[in-house]
Coordinates of C-alpha atoms in Angstrom, one line a residue:
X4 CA -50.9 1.5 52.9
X5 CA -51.1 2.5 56.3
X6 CA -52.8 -0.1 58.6
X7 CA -56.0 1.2 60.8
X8 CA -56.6 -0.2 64.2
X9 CA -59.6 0.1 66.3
X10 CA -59.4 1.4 69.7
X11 CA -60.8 -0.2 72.4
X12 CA -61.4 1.5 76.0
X13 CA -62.5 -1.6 78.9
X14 CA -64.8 -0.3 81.2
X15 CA -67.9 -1.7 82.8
X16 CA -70.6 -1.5 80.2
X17 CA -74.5 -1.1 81.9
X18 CA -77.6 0.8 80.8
X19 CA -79.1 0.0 83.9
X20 CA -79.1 3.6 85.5
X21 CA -80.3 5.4 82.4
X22 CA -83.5 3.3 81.9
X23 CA -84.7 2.4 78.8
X24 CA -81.4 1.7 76.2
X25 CA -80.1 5.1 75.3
X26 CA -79.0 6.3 71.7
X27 CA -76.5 8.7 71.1
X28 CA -78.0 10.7 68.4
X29 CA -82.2 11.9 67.6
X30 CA -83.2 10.6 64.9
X31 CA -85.8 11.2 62.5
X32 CA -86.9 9.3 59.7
X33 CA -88.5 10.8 56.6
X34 CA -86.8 12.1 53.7
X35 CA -86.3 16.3 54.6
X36 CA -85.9 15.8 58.1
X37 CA -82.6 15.7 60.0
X38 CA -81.6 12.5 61.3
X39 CA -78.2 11.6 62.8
X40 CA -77.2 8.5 61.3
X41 CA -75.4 6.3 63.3
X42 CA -72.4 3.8 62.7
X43 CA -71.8 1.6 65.8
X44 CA -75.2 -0.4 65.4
X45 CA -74.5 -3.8 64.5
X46 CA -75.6 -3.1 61.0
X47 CA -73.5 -4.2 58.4
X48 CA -70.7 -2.0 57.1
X49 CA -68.8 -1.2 54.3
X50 CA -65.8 -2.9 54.7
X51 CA -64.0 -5.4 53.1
X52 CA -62.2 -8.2 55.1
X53 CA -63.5 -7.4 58.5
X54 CA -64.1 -10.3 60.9
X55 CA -67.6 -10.2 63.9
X56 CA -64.6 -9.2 66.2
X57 CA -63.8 -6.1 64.6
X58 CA -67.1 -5.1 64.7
X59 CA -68.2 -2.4 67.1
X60 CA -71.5 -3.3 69.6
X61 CA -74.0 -0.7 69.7
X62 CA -73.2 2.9 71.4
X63 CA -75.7 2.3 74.1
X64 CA -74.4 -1.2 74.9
X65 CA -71.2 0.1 75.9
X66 CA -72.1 3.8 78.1
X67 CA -69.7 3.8 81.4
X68 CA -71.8 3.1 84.5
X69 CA -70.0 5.4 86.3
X70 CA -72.1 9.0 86.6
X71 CA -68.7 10.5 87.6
X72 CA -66.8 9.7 84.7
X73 CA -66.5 13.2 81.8
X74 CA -67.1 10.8 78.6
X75 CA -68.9 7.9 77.7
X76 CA -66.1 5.2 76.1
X77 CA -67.3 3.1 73.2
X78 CA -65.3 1.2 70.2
X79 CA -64.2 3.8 67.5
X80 CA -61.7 2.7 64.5
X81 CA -58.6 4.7 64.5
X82 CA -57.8 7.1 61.2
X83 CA -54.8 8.1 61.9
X84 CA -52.3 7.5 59.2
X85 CA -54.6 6.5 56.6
X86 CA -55.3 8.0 53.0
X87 CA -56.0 11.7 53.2
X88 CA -59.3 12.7 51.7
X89 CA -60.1 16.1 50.9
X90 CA -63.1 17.7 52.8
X91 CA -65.6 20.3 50.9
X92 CA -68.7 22.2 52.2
X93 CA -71.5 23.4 50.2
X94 CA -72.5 27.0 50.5
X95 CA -75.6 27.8 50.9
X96 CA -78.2 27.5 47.8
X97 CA -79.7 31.4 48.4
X98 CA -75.6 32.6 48.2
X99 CA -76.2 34.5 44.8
X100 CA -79.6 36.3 44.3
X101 CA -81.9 37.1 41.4
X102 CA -79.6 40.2 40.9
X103 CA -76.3 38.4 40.7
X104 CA -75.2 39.7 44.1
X105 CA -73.6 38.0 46.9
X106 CA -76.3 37.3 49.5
X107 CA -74.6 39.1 53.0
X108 CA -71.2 39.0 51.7
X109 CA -69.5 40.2 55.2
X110 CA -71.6 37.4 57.2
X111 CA -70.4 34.8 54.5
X112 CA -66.8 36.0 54.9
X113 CA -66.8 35.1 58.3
X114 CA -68.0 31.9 57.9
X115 CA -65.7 30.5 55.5
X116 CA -62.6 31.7 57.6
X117 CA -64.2 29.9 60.3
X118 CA -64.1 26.6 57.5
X119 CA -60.4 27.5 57.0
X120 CA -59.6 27.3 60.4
X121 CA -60.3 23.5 60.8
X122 CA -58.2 23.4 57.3
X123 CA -61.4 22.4 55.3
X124 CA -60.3 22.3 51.6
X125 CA -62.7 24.2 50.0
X126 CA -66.2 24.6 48.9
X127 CA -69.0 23.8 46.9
X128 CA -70.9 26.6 44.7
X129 CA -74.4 26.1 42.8
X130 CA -74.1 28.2 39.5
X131 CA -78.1 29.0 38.7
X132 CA -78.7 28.6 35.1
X133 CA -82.0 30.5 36.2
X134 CA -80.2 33.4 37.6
X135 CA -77.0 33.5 34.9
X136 CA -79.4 33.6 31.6
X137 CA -82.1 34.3 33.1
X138 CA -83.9 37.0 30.7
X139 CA -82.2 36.3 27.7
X140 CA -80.8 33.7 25.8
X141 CA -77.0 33.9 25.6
X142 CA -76.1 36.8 28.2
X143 CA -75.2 35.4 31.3
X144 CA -74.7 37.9 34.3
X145 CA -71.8 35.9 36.5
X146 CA -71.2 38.6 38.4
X147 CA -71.9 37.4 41.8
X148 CA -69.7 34.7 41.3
X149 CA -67.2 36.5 40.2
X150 CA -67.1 38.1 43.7
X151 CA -67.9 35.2 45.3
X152 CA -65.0 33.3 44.0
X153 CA -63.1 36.2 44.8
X154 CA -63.4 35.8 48.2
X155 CA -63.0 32.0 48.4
X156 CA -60.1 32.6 46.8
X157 CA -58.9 34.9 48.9
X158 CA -59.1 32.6 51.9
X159 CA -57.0 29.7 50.3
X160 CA -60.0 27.7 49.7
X161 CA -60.6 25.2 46.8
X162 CA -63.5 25.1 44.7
X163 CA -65.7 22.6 43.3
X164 CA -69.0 24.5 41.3
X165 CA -71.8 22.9 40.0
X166 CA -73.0 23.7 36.5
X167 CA -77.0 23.9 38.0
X168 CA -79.7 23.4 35.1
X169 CA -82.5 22.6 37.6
X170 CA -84.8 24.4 39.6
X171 CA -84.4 25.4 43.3
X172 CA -87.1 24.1 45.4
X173 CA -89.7 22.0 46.3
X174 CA -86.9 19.2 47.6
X175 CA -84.9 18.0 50.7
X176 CA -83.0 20.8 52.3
X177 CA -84.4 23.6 49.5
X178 CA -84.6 27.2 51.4
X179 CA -84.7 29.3 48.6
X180 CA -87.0 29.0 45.2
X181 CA -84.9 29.3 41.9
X182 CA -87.1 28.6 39.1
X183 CA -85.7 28.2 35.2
X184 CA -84.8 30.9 33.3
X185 CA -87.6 33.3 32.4
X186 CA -87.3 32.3 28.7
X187 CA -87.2 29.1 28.9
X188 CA -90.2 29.1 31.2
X189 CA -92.0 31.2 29.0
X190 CA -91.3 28.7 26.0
X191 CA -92.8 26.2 28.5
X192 CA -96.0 28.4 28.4
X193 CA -96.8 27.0 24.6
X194 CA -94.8 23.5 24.7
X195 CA -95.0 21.8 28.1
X196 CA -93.6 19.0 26.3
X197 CA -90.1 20.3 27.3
X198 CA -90.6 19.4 30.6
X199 CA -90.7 16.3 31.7
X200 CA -94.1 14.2 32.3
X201 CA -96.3 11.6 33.8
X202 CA -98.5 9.2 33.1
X203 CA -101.7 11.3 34.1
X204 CA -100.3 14.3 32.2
X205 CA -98.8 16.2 35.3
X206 CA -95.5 18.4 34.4
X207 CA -92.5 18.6 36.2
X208 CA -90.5 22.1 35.6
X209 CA -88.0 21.2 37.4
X210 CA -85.6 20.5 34.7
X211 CA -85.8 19.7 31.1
X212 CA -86.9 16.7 29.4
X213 CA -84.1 14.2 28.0
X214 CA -86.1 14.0 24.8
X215 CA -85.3 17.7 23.5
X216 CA -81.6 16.9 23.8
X217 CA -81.4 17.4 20.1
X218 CA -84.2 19.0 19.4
X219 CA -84.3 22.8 18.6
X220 CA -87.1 24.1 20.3
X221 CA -85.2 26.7 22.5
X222 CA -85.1 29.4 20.7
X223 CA -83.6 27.9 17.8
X224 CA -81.3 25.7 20.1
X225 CA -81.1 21.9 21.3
X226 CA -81.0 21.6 25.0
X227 CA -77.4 20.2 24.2
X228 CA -76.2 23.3 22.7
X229 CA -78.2 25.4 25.5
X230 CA -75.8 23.1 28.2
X231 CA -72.9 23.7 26.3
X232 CA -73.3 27.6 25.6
X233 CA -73.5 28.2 29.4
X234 CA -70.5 25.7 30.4
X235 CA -68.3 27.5 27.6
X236 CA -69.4 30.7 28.9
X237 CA -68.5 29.5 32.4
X238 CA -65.1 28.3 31.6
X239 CA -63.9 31.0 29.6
X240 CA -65.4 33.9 32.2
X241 CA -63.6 31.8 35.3
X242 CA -60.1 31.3 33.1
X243 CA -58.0 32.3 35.9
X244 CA -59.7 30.1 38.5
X245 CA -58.8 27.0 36.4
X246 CA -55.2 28.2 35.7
X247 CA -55.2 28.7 39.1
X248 CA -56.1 25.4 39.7
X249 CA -58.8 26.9 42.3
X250 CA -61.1 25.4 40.7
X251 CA -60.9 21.7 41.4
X252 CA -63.7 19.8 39.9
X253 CA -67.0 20.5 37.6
X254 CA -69.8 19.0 38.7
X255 CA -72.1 18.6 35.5
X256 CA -76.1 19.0 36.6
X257 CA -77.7 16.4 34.6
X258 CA -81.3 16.0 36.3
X259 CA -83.2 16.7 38.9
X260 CA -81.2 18.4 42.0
X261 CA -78.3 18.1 39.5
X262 CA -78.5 14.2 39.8
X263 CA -78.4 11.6 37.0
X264 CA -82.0 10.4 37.2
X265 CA -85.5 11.0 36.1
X266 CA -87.9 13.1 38.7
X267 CA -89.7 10.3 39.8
X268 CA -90.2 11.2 43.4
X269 CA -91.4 14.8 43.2
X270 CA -92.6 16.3 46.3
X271 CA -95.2 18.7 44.4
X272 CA -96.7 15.4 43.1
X273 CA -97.4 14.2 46.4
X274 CA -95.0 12.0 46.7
X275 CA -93.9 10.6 50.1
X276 CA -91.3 8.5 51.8
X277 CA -91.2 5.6 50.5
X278 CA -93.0 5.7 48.0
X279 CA -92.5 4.0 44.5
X280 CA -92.5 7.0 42.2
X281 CA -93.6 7.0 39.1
X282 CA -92.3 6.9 35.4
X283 CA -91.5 10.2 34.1
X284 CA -91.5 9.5 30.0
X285 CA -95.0 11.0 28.8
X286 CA -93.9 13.8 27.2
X287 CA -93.9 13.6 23.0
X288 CA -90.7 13.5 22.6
X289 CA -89.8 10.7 24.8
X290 CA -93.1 8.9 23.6
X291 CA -92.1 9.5 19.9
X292 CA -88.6 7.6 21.2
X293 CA -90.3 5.0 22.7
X294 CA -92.7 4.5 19.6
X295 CA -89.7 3.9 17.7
X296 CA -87.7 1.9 20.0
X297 CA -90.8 -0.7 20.2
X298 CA -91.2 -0.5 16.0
X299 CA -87.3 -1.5 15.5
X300 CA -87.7 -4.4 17.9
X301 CA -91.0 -5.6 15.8
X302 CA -93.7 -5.1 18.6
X303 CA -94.9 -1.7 17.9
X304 CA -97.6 -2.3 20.4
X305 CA -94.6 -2.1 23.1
X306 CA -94.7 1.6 22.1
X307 CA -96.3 3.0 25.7
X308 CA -95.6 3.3 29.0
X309 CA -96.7 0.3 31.8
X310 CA -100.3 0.8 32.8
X311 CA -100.5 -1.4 36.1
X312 CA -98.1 1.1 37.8
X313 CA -100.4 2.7 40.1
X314 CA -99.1 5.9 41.9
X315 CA -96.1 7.9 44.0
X316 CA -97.1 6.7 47.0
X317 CA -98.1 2.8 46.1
X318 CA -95.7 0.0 47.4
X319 CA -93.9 -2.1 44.8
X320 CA -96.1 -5.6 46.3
X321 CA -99.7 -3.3 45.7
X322 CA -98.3 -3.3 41.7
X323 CA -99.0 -5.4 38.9
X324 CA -96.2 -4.5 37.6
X325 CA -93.6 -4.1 40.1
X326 CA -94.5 -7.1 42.7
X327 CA -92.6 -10.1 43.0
X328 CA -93.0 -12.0 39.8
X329 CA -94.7 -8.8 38.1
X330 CA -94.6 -7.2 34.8
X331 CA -91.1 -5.6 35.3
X332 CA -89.4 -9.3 34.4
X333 CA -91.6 -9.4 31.4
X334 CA -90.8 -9.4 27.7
X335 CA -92.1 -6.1 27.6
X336 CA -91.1 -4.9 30.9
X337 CA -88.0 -5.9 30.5
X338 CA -88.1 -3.8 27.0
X339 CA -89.3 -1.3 28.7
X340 CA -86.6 -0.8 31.4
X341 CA -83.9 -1.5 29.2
X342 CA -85.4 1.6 27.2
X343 CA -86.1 4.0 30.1
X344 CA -82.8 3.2 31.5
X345 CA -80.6 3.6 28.1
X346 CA -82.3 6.9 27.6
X347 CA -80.6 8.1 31.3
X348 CA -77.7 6.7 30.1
X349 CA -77.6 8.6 26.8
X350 CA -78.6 12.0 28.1
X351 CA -75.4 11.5 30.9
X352 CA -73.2 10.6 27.2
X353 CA -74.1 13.7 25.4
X354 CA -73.7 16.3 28.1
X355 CA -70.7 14.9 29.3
X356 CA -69.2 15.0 26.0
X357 CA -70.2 18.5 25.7
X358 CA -68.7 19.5 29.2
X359 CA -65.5 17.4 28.1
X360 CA -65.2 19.8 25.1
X361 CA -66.1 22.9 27.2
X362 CA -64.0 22.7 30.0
X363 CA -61.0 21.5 28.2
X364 CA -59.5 18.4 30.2
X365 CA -60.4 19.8 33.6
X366 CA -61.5 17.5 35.9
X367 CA -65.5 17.0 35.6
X368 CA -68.1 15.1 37.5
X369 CA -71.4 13.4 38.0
X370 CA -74.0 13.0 40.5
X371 CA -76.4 9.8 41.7
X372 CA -78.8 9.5 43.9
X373 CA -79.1 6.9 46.6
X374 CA -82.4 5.1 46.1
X375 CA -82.2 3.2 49.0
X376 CA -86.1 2.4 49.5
X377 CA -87.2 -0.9 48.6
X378 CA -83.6 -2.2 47.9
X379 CA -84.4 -5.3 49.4
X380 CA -86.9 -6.5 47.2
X381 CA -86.9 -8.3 44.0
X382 CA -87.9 -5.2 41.6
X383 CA -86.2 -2.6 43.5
X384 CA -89.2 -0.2 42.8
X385 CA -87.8 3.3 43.6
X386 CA -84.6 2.6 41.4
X387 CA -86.9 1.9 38.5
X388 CA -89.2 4.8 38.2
X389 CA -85.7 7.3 38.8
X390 CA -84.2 5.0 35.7
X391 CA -81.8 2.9 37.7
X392 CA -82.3 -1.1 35.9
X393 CA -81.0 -2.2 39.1
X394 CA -83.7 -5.3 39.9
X395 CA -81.9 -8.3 42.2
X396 CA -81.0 -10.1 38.9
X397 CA -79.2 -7.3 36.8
X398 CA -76.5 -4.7 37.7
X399 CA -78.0 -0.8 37.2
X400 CA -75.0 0.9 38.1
X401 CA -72.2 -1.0 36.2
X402 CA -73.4 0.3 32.9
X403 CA -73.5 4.5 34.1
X404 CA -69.7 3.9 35.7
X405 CA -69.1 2.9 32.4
X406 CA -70.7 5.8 30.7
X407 CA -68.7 7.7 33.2
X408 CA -65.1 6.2 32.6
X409 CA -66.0 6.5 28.5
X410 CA -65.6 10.5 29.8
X411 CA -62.9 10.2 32.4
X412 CA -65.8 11.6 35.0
X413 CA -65.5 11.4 39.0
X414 CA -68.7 9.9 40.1
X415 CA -70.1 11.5 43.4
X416 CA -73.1 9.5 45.6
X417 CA -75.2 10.5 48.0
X418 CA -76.7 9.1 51.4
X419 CA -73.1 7.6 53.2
X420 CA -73.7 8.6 56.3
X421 CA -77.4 6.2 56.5
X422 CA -77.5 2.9 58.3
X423 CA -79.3 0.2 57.3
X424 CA -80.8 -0.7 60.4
X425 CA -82.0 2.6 61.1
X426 CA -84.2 2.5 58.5
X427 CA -84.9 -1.2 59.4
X428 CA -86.4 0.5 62.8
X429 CA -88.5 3.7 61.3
X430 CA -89.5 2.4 58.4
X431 CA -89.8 -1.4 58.4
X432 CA -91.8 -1.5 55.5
X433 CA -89.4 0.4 53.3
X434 CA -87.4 -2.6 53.0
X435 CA -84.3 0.0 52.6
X436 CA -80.7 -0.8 52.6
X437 CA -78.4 2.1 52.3
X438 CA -75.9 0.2 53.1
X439 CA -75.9 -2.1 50.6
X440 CA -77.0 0.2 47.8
X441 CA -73.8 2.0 49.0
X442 CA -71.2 -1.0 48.7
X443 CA -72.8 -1.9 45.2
X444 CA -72.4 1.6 43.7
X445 CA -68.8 2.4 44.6
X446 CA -67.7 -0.9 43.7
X447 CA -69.6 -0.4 40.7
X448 CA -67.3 2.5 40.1
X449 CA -63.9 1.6 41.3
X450 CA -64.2 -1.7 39.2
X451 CA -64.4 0.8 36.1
X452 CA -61.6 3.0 37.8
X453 CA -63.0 5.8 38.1
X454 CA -62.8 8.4 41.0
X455 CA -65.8 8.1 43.5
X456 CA -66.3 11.0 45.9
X457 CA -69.6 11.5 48.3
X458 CA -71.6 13.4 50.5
X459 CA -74.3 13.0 52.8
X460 CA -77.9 12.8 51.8
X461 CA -79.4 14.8 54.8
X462 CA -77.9 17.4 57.4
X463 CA -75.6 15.3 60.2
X464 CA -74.3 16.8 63.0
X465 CA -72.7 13.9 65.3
X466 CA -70.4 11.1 66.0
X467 CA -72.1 8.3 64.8
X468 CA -73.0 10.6 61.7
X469 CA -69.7 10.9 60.8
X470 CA -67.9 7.6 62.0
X471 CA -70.4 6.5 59.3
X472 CA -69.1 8.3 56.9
X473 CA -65.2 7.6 57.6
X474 CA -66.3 4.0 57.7
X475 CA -67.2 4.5 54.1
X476 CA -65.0 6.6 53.2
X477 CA -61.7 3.9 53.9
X478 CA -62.9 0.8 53.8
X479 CA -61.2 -0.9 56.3
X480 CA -58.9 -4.2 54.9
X481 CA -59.2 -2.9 51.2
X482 CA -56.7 -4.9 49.6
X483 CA -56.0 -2.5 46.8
X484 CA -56.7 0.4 49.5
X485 CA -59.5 2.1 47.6
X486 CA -60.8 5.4 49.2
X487 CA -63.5 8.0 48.0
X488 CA -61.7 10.4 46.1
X489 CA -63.5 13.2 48.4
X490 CA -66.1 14.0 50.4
X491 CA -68.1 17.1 50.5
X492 CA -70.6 17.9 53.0
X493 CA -74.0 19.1 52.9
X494 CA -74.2 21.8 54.4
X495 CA -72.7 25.2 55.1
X496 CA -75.2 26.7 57.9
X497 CA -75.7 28.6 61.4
X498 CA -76.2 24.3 62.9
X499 CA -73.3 23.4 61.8
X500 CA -71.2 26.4 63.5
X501 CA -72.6 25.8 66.9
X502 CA -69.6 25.2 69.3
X503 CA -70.2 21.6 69.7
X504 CA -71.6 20.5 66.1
X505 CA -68.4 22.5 64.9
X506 CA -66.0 20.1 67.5
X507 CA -67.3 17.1 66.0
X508 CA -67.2 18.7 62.8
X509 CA -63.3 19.5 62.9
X510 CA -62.6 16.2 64.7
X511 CA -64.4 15.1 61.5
X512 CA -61.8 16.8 59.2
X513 CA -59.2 15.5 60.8
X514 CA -59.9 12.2 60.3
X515 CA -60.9 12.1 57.0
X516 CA -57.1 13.9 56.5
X517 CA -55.9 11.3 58.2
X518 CA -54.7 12.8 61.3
X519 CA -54.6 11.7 64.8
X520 CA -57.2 12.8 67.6
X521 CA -56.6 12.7 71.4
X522 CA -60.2 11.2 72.2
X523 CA -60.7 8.4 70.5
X524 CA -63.2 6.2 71.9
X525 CA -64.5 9.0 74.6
X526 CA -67.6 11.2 73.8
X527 CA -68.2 13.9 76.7
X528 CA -71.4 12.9 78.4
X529 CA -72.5 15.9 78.2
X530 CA -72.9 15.9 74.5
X531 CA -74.6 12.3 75.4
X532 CA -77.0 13.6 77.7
X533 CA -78.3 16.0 75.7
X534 CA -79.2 13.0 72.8
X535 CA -80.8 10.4 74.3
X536 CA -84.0 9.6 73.5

């Protein structure tokens, strides 16, 4: 294993000319708006072994007093020689329209040379259940992604694709609106149960409900067999690609935005950063579940969901059931949780055993998201309603890598690029810790041995953005030297492409490939000007 180093540059190190303490990157704070997370903060980092001394002081603590000097110097770990990890860009959700035609395929062809030119490995493609078999059950239309792939293929680029059962829009970084296919929404006309539900009765079309897994109320199919029918269809249309090996890696859409949890934080709802969420179990066929699950335990009275809740936007200490010392560590609520939870964990079992068959040994994979409001208390609120049993005194996440492993499927997290103390400062009362929630998951995973790849929870465009994620991408001092498998960022736009974002950006690539860069430690002050606050 190759041995990192961090780079120092001494220079005189005073704020005093520029006034109040700069920051090197804007930042914004609520979920859906763009916030350049920073890494040289003081906040605690993922790394294993590291001693205070190797930690880097703040970005504005160490600016060059010196007006003359081209580039502000500042502590920055150097990459070079370490563990290659492929980088992957989303495409844009809108790439593919109603029609099944690639969205300007000439303007999309220039962008992705422009990706292979900084020696990006590939890409990552949403396939839309809702625009594949959209009319009618069983005929899929794939091809605009046949075209697509076409070109990406073309190029030399990779692909990762993403078996999409959810709906477009309504969350973070949603531009287009894709809803469900027509006849499944039209089923949903006479059986909202299908969708999943709330405790005032609200649905939430977004995806399906876990509790028609097995249930044939599609058109004479389960949801199961719906999942699989499109993932065979998938593999067998795309047989080159895999033979090929241009396609790389299936990601399996189990939720909500194609993540493993319930929709507990929907934005239609009402809900708002950082708010609690709410549990998502009130439709019959995850009632009738829960009615069982209480009867075989012998307290068939345990059969229904908590009532002392309250709402999305309540804070776990304004519960009953979620304070400290609440209902949540109760007989029941611990019953409860445990049930909510298994159900999550079940519903990630059965598709993934149905992609395992489908895809034939190719490499498949699964997406969480990064809860990272109210981490620091005792319930761990947020994690709860999404279907995370993650409360300080029990382990949420060691039971899904599990799950995972059982299937031999990569898990991929979100939100690596967020620091802690960010949040500390815009949202005190969040009581977040990305950070940690961060070094708990992936060590949740690469204690099962499975493969852990990443991407960024919100757009990022700057140094500290991305020393952030390099940081967690090699953990520095790893004794086994463990390393995300891959990362792929989020995402493919005009932003990104600017001449300086796409500087940073390549210098980005470079690192995570392990390669040398010739300014470590030196960030034009130009580029600093231009971000302080």
């Amino acid at each position: 294993m190759a041995i990192s180093s961090i780079h120092t540059v001494v220079c005189p190190v005073s704020v005093k000319k520029l006034g109040a303490p700069a920051r090197v990157s804007a930042r914004r704070s609520r979920v859906g708006e763009w916030r350049g997370a920073s890494t040289l903060s003081g906040a605690r980092p993922l790394v294993l072994g590291e001693s205070v001394e190797d930690r880097a002081p703040p970005i504005e603590d160490q600016l060059a007093d010196d007006d003359d000097e081209p580039f502000v110097h500042f502590y920055e770990r150097d990459f070079a020689g370490t563990a290659s990890v492929p980088v992957y860009v989303m495409l844009p959700l809108g790439l593919i329209d109603m029609n099944s035609e690639v969205v300007e395929p000439e303007e999309l062809l220039d962008q992705l040379r422009t990706l292979k030119s900084v020696n990006v490995d590939g890409v990552m493609v949403d396939c839309w259940w809702g625009i594949v078999e959209s009319h009618t059950p069983q005929v899929y239309n794939w091809s605009g992604y046949k075209k697509l792939f076409d070109m990406i293929r073309q190029l030399g680029l990779k692909l990762q694709v993403v078996m999409s059962f959810h709906e477009c829009g309504g969350n973070v970084g949603d531009d287009v609106h894709i809803q469900l296919p027509q006849w499944v929404r039209e089923i949903g006309e006479t059986n909202p149960d299908i969708y999943f539900t709330d405790r005032a009765g609200m649905r939430n079309s977004e995806c399906l409900t876990w509790g028609i897994d097995k249930q044939r109320v599609l058109r004479g199919r389960t949801a199961l067999e719906v999942y699989f029918d499109y993932m065979r269809s998938f593999r067998v249309e795309f047989d080159e690609f895999f033979e090929e090996k241009i396609i790389t890696e299936i990601e399996v859409g189990l939720g909500p935005c194609g993540e493993l949890r319930y929709p507990s934080y929907p934005a239609q709802h009402g809900w708002k950063y950082p708010g609690i969420g709410e549990f998502q179990c009130y439709d019959k066929y995850l009632m009738k579940s829960l009615k069982e699950a209480a009867e075989v335990r012998g307290h068939s009275f345990w059969g229904r969901g908590p009532d002392n809740t309250e709402s999305y936007n309540s804070t776990p200490h304004g519960t009953g059931f979620f304070r400290d010392g609440g209902d949540y560590d109760s007989y029941y609520g611990r019953f409860f949780l445990n049930w909510y939870s298994r159900v999550l964990i079940d519903h990630g079992d059965r598709v993934l055993s149905m992609a395992n068959l489908a895809f034939e040994g190719n490499s498949i994979a699964a997406k969480l998201s990064g809860i990272h409001w109210w981490y620091k208390t005792a319930s761990h609120a947020a994690e709860l309603t999404a279907g995370f049993y993650n409360p300080s005194n029990r382990d949420g996440y060691g039971p899904i890598a599990a799950m995972l492993k059982k299937h031999d499927a990569a898990l991929n997290f979100t939100c690596v690029e967020l620091r802690t103390l960010d949040q500390h400062e815009d949202f005190p009362e969040a009581l977040a810790d990305p950070e940690g929630l961060v070094w708990q998951v992936l060590n949740a995973a690469w204690d099962a041995n499975i493969p852990v790849a990443s991407e960024n929870a919100l757009p990022c465009y700057d140094r500290e953005g991305y020393n952030k994620i390099l940081e967690n991408a090699k953990p520095l001092n790893d004794p086994d030297g463990r390393h995300l498998s891959c990362f792929t960022y989020l995402r493919l736009n005009t932003t990104l492409l600017e001449s300086q974002n796409f500087v940073e950006f390549e210098r980005f690539v470079k690192r995570m490939h392990g390669e040398a860069v010739s300014d470590l430690g030196l960030l034009p002050r130009t580029t600093q000007e231009t971000k302080l606050e």
